[in-house]
Amino acid sequence: MSIPGIGYNTAITILAEIGGIDKFVTPKQLVAFFGVDPAVNESGNFKGDKVKISKRGTRFGRRALYAAALASIRMKRNGEATNHVLLKYYKENLKGKKAKVALVAVMHKLIKYLFAVLRNQEEYQVRDPKLHQKMFLENKTIIAA
């Protein structure tokens, strides 16, 4: 519930659908579990260019993620964004994609956030991606030294 846009009921639904995070080694597996990954459309030499989400995962979890993604990009009454990082990401995606495709991209990013929060057992901290990248590179050089 530390992620902005995820309330009590949504958090319980997502956690119930996931079960234990120890079943998933990478965030990509969790994305596939929820069915938000792209479906493959190819046969022989044909490679389809109209890619949709696979929807092979849990529909209740996907609906909860959809609601959380909508809540994350929503503006509050005072004009402040619920999650300014995801709202910025959504608006960047809107430049070249349709609204629902951009929303699925936000759902994908939310799943990655959920994976990190559940794996590390730490609360979510809203950080600018550039600051996060800088912190990651500094930490990587300290470990390598």
PDB file of C-alpha atoms in Angstrom:
ATOM      1  CA  MET A   1       0.000   0.000   0.000  1.00  0.00           C
ATOM      2  CA  SER A   2       3.025   2.307   0.024  1.00  0.00           C
ATOM      3  CA  ILE A   3       2.725   2.708  -3.760  1.00  0.00           C
ATOM      4  CA  PRO A   4       0.550   5.757  -4.550  1.00  0.00           C
ATOM      5  CA  GLY A   5      -2.650   4.700  -6.296  1.00  0.00           C
ATOM      6  CA  ILE A   6      -2.891   1.293  -4.627  1.00  0.00           C
ATOM      7  CA  GLY A   7      -5.445   1.135  -1.852  1.00  0.00           C
ATOM      8  CA  TYR A   8      -6.308  -1.522   0.689  1.00  0.00           C
ATOM      9  CA  ASN A   9      -8.673  -3.602  -1.476  1.00  0.00           C
ATOM     10  CA  THR A  10      -6.404  -3.441  -4.506  1.00  0.00           C
ATOM     11  CA  ALA A  11      -3.374  -4.431  -2.433  1.00  0.00           C
ATOM     12  CA  ILE A  12      -5.198  -7.417  -0.953  1.00  0.00           C
ATOM     13  CA  THR A  13      -6.439  -8.531  -4.383  1.00  0.00           C
ATOM     14  CA  ILE A  14      -2.973  -8.310  -5.934  1.00  0.00           C
ATOM     15  CA  LEU A  15      -1.290 -10.092  -3.014  1.00  0.00           C
ATOM     16  CA  ALA A  16      -3.922 -12.835  -3.038  1.00  0.00           C
ATOM     17  CA  GLU A  17      -3.441 -13.382  -6.759  1.00  0.00           C
ATOM     18  CA  ILE A  18       0.369 -13.434  -6.502  1.00  0.00           C
ATOM     19  CA  GLY A  19       0.453 -15.759  -3.509  1.00  0.00           C
ATOM     20  CA  GLY A  20       4.142 -15.777  -2.649  1.00  0.00           C
ATOM     21  CA  ILE A  21       6.720 -13.642  -4.413  1.00  0.00           C
ATOM     22  CA  ASP A  22       9.259 -16.450  -4.028  1.00  0.00           C
ATOM     23  CA  LYS A  23       7.613 -18.208  -7.023  1.00  0.00           C
ATOM     24  CA  PHE A  24       8.965 -15.478  -9.311  1.00  0.00           C
ATOM     25  CA  VAL A  25      12.662 -14.999 -10.009  1.00  0.00           C
ATOM     26  CA  THR A  26      12.374 -11.986 -12.326  1.00  0.00           C
ATOM     27  CA  PRO A  27       9.815  -9.223 -12.786  1.00  0.00           C
ATOM     28  CA  LYS A  28       9.268 -10.525 -16.331  1.00  0.00           C
ATOM     29  CA  GLN A  29       7.748 -13.695 -14.876  1.00  0.00           C
ATOM     30  CA  LEU A  30       5.355 -11.625 -12.765  1.00  0.00           C
ATOM     31  CA  VAL A  31       4.377  -9.596 -15.839  1.00  0.00           C
ATOM     32  CA  ALA A  32       3.600 -12.849 -17.681  1.00  0.00           C
ATOM     33  CA  PHE A  33       1.658 -14.149 -14.669  1.00  0.00           C
ATOM     34  CA  PHE A  34      -0.669 -11.149 -14.860  1.00  0.00           C
ATOM     35  CA  GLY A  35      -0.970 -11.486 -18.655  1.00  0.00           C
ATOM     36  CA  VAL A  36       0.334  -8.001 -19.447  1.00  0.00           C
ATOM     37  CA  ASP A  37       3.127  -9.282 -21.691  1.00  0.00           C
ATOM     38  CA  PRO A  38       2.844  -9.042 -25.502  1.00  0.00           C
ATOM     39  CA  ALA A  39       1.241 -11.986 -27.288  1.00  0.00           C
ATOM     40  CA  VAL A  40       3.280 -13.615 -30.045  1.00  0.00           C
ATOM     41  CA  ASN A  41       1.600 -13.514 -33.453  1.00  0.00           C
ATOM     42  CA  GLU A  42       3.765 -15.419 -35.912  1.00  0.00           C
ATOM     43  CA  SER A  43       3.613 -18.537 -38.028  1.00  0.00           C
ATOM     44  CA  GLY A  44       6.393 -19.746 -40.312  1.00  0.00           C
ATOM     45  CA  ASN A  45       7.828 -16.673 -42.029  1.00  0.00           C
ATOM     46  CA  PHE A  46       4.890 -14.460 -41.026  1.00  0.00           C
ATOM     47  CA  LYS A  47       5.558 -12.049 -38.189  1.00  0.00           C
ATOM     48  CA  GLY A  48       2.510 -10.060 -37.066  1.00  0.00           C
ATOM     49  CA  ASP A  49       2.883  -6.387 -36.303  1.00  0.00           C
ATOM     50  CA  LYS A  50      -0.371  -5.860 -34.405  1.00  0.00           C
ATOM     51  CA  VAL A  51       0.691  -6.923 -30.918  1.00  0.00           C
ATOM     52  CA  LYS A  52      -1.839  -7.249 -28.108  1.00  0.00           C
ATOM     53  CA  ILE A  53      -1.404  -8.260 -24.474  1.00  0.00           C
ATOM     54  CA  SER A  54      -1.548 -12.014 -23.942  1.00  0.00           C
ATOM     55  CA  LYS A  55      -4.252 -12.029 -21.214  1.00  0.00           C
ATOM     56  CA  ARG A  56      -3.087 -15.521 -20.285  1.00  0.00           C
ATOM     57  CA  GLY A  57      -2.769 -14.701 -16.612  1.00  0.00           C
ATOM     58  CA  THR A  58      -5.147 -13.945 -13.803  1.00  0.00           C
ATOM     59  CA  ARG A  59      -8.026 -11.687 -14.826  1.00  0.00           C
ATOM     60  CA  PHE A  60      -8.787 -10.489 -11.292  1.00  0.00           C
ATOM     61  CA  GLY A  61      -5.199  -9.396 -10.804  1.00  0.00           C
ATOM     62  CA  ARG A  62      -5.182  -7.684 -14.190  1.00  0.00           C
ATOM     63  CA  ARG A  63      -8.370  -5.789 -13.297  1.00  0.00           C
ATOM     64  CA  ALA A  64      -6.875  -4.695  -9.988  1.00  0.00           C
ATOM     65  CA  LEU A  65      -3.727  -3.531 -11.794  1.00  0.00           C
ATOM     66  CA  TYR A  66      -5.840  -1.639 -14.318  1.00  0.00           C
ATOM     67  CA  ALA A  67      -7.616   0.192 -11.497  1.00  0.00           C
ATOM     68  CA  ALA A  68      -4.292   0.907  -9.777  1.00  0.00           C
ATOM     69  CA  ALA A  69      -2.801   2.240 -13.018  1.00  0.00           C
ATOM     70  CA  LEU A  70      -5.775   4.556 -13.522  1.00  0.00           C
ATOM     71  CA  ALA A  71      -5.495   5.784  -9.936  1.00  0.00           C
ATOM     72  CA  SER A  72      -1.728   6.310 -10.301  1.00  0.00           C
ATOM     73  CA  ILE A  73      -2.015   8.670 -13.253  1.00  0.00           C
ATOM     74  CA  ARG A  74      -4.965  10.584 -11.827  1.00  0.00           C
ATOM     75  CA  MET A  75      -4.684  14.170 -10.640  1.00  0.00           C
ATOM     76  CA  LYS A  76      -5.887  15.070  -7.152  1.00  0.00           C
ATOM     77  CA  ARG A  77      -8.317  17.927  -6.527  1.00  0.00           C
ATOM     78  CA  ASN A  78      -5.504  20.278  -5.603  1.00  0.00           C
ATOM     79  CA  GLY A  79      -3.915  19.719  -9.040  1.00  0.00           C
ATOM     80  CA  GLU A  80      -1.145  17.456  -7.714  1.00  0.00           C
ATOM     81  CA  ALA A  81      -0.490  14.085  -9.351  1.00  0.00           C
ATOM     82  CA  THR A  82      -1.038  10.894  -7.350  1.00  0.00           C
ATOM     83  CA  ASN A  83       2.254   9.492  -8.656  1.00  0.00           C
ATOM     84  CA  HIS A  84       4.099  12.134 -10.656  1.00  0.00           C
ATOM     85  CA  VAL A  85       6.673   9.655 -12.016  1.00  0.00           C
ATOM     86  CA  LEU A  86       4.020   7.360 -13.529  1.00  0.00           C
ATOM     87  CA  LEU A  87       2.000  10.324 -14.809  1.00  0.00           C
ATOM     88  CA  LYS A  88       5.078  11.667 -16.602  1.00  0.00           C
ATOM     89  CA  TYR A  89       5.771   8.177 -18.014  1.00  0.00           C
ATOM     90  CA  TYR A  90       2.146   7.928 -19.194  1.00  0.00           C
ATOM     91  CA  LYS A  91       2.267  11.321 -20.911  1.00  0.00           C
ATOM     92  CA  GLU A  92       5.538  10.426 -22.654  1.00  0.00           C
ATOM     93  CA  ASN A  93       3.955   7.231 -23.970  1.00  0.00           C
ATOM     94  CA  LEU A  94       0.889   9.115 -25.199  1.00  0.00           C
ATOM     95  CA  LYS A  95       3.041  10.944 -27.743  1.00  0.00           C
ATOM     96  CA  GLY A  96       3.471   7.835 -29.888  1.00  0.00           C
ATOM     97  CA  LYS A  97       0.851   5.394 -28.611  1.00  0.00           C
ATOM     98  CA  LYS A  98      -2.856   5.121 -28.017  1.00  0.00           C
ATOM     99  CA  ALA A  99      -4.231   5.803 -24.524  1.00  0.00           C
ATOM    100  CA  LYS A 100      -4.891   2.164 -23.599  1.00  0.00           C
ATOM    101  CA  VAL A 101      -1.479   1.063 -24.861  1.00  0.00           C
ATOM    102  CA  ALA A 102       0.128   3.749 -22.703  1.00  0.00           C
ATOM    103  CA  LEU A 103      -1.982   2.579 -19.750  1.00  0.00           C
ATOM    104  CA  VAL A 104      -0.800  -1.012 -20.231  1.00  0.00           C
ATOM    105  CA  ALA A 105       2.772   0.342 -20.164  1.00  0.00           C
ATOM    106  CA  VAL A 106       1.961   1.950 -16.794  1.00  0.00           C
ATOM    107  CA  MET A 107       0.560  -1.391 -15.596  1.00  0.00           C
ATOM    108  CA  HIS A 108       3.795  -3.064 -16.689  1.00  0.00           C
ATOM    109  CA  LYS A 109       5.851  -0.544 -14.723  1.00  0.00           C
ATOM    110  CA  LEU A 110       3.582  -0.968 -11.672  1.00  0.00           C
ATOM    111  CA  ILE A 111       4.227  -4.718 -11.743  1.00  0.00           C
ATOM    112  CA  LYS A 112       7.961  -4.061 -11.720  1.00  0.00           C
ATOM    113  CA  TYR A 113       7.489  -1.744  -8.712  1.00  0.00           C
ATOM    114  CA  LEU A 114       5.408  -4.414  -6.960  1.00  0.00           C
ATOM    115  CA  PHE A 115       8.076  -7.032  -7.596  1.00  0.00           C
ATOM    116  CA  ALA A 116      10.808  -4.831  -6.123  1.00  0.00           C
ATOM    117  CA  VAL A 117       8.731  -3.884  -3.069  1.00  0.00           C
ATOM    118  CA  LEU A 118       7.741  -7.479  -2.310  1.00  0.00           C
ATOM    119  CA  ARG A 119      11.213  -8.928  -3.001  1.00  0.00           C
ATOM    120  CA  ASN A 120      13.095  -6.372  -0.887  1.00  0.00           C
ATOM    121  CA  GLN A 121      10.393  -6.097   1.815  1.00  0.00           C
ATOM    122  CA  GLU A 122      10.820  -2.308   1.825  1.00  0.00           C
ATOM    123  CA  GLU A 123       8.343   0.514   1.323  1.00  0.00           C
ATOM    124  CA  TYR A 124       8.063   2.159  -2.087  1.00  0.00           C
ATOM    125  CA  GLN A 125       9.805   5.508  -2.484  1.00  0.00           C
ATOM    126  CA  VAL A 126       8.809   7.839  -5.313  1.00  0.00           C
ATOM    127  CA  ARG A 127      12.029   8.804  -7.091  1.00  0.00           C
ATOM    128  CA  ASP A 128      12.766  10.585 -10.317  1.00  0.00           C
ATOM    129  CA  PRO A 129      14.164   8.005 -12.797  1.00  0.00           C
ATOM    130  CA  LYS A 130      17.291  10.100 -13.416  1.00  0.00           C
ATOM    131  CA  LEU A 131      18.050  10.249  -9.683  1.00  0.00           C
ATOM    132  CA  HIS A 132      17.406   6.509  -9.383  1.00  0.00           C
ATOM    133  CA  GLN A 133      19.787   5.783 -12.253  1.00  0.00           C
ATOM    134  CA  LYS A 134      22.460   7.958 -10.647  1.00  0.00           C
ATOM    135  CA  MET A 135      22.051   6.130  -7.320  1.00  0.00           C
ATOM    136  CA  PHE A 136      22.237   2.761  -9.107  1.00  0.00           C
ATOM    137  CA  LEU A 137      25.450   3.663 -10.937  1.00  0.00           C
ATOM    138  CA  GLU A 138      27.074   4.976  -7.733  1.00  0.00           C
ATOM    139  CA  ASN A 139      26.119   1.797  -5.874  1.00  0.00           C
ATOM    140  CA  LYS A 140      27.416  -0.361  -8.723  1.00  0.00           C
ATOM    141  CA  THR A 141      30.838   1.355  -8.659  1.00  0.00           C
ATOM    142  CA  ILE A 142      31.083   0.946  -4.872  1.00  0.00           C
ATOM    143  CA  ILE A 143      30.367  -2.802  -5.151  1.00  0.00           C
ATOM    144  CA  ALA A 144      32.813  -3.230  -8.047  1.00  0.00           C
ATOM    145  CA  ALA A 145      35.631  -1.494  -6.157  1.00  0.00           C
TER     146      ALA A 145
END
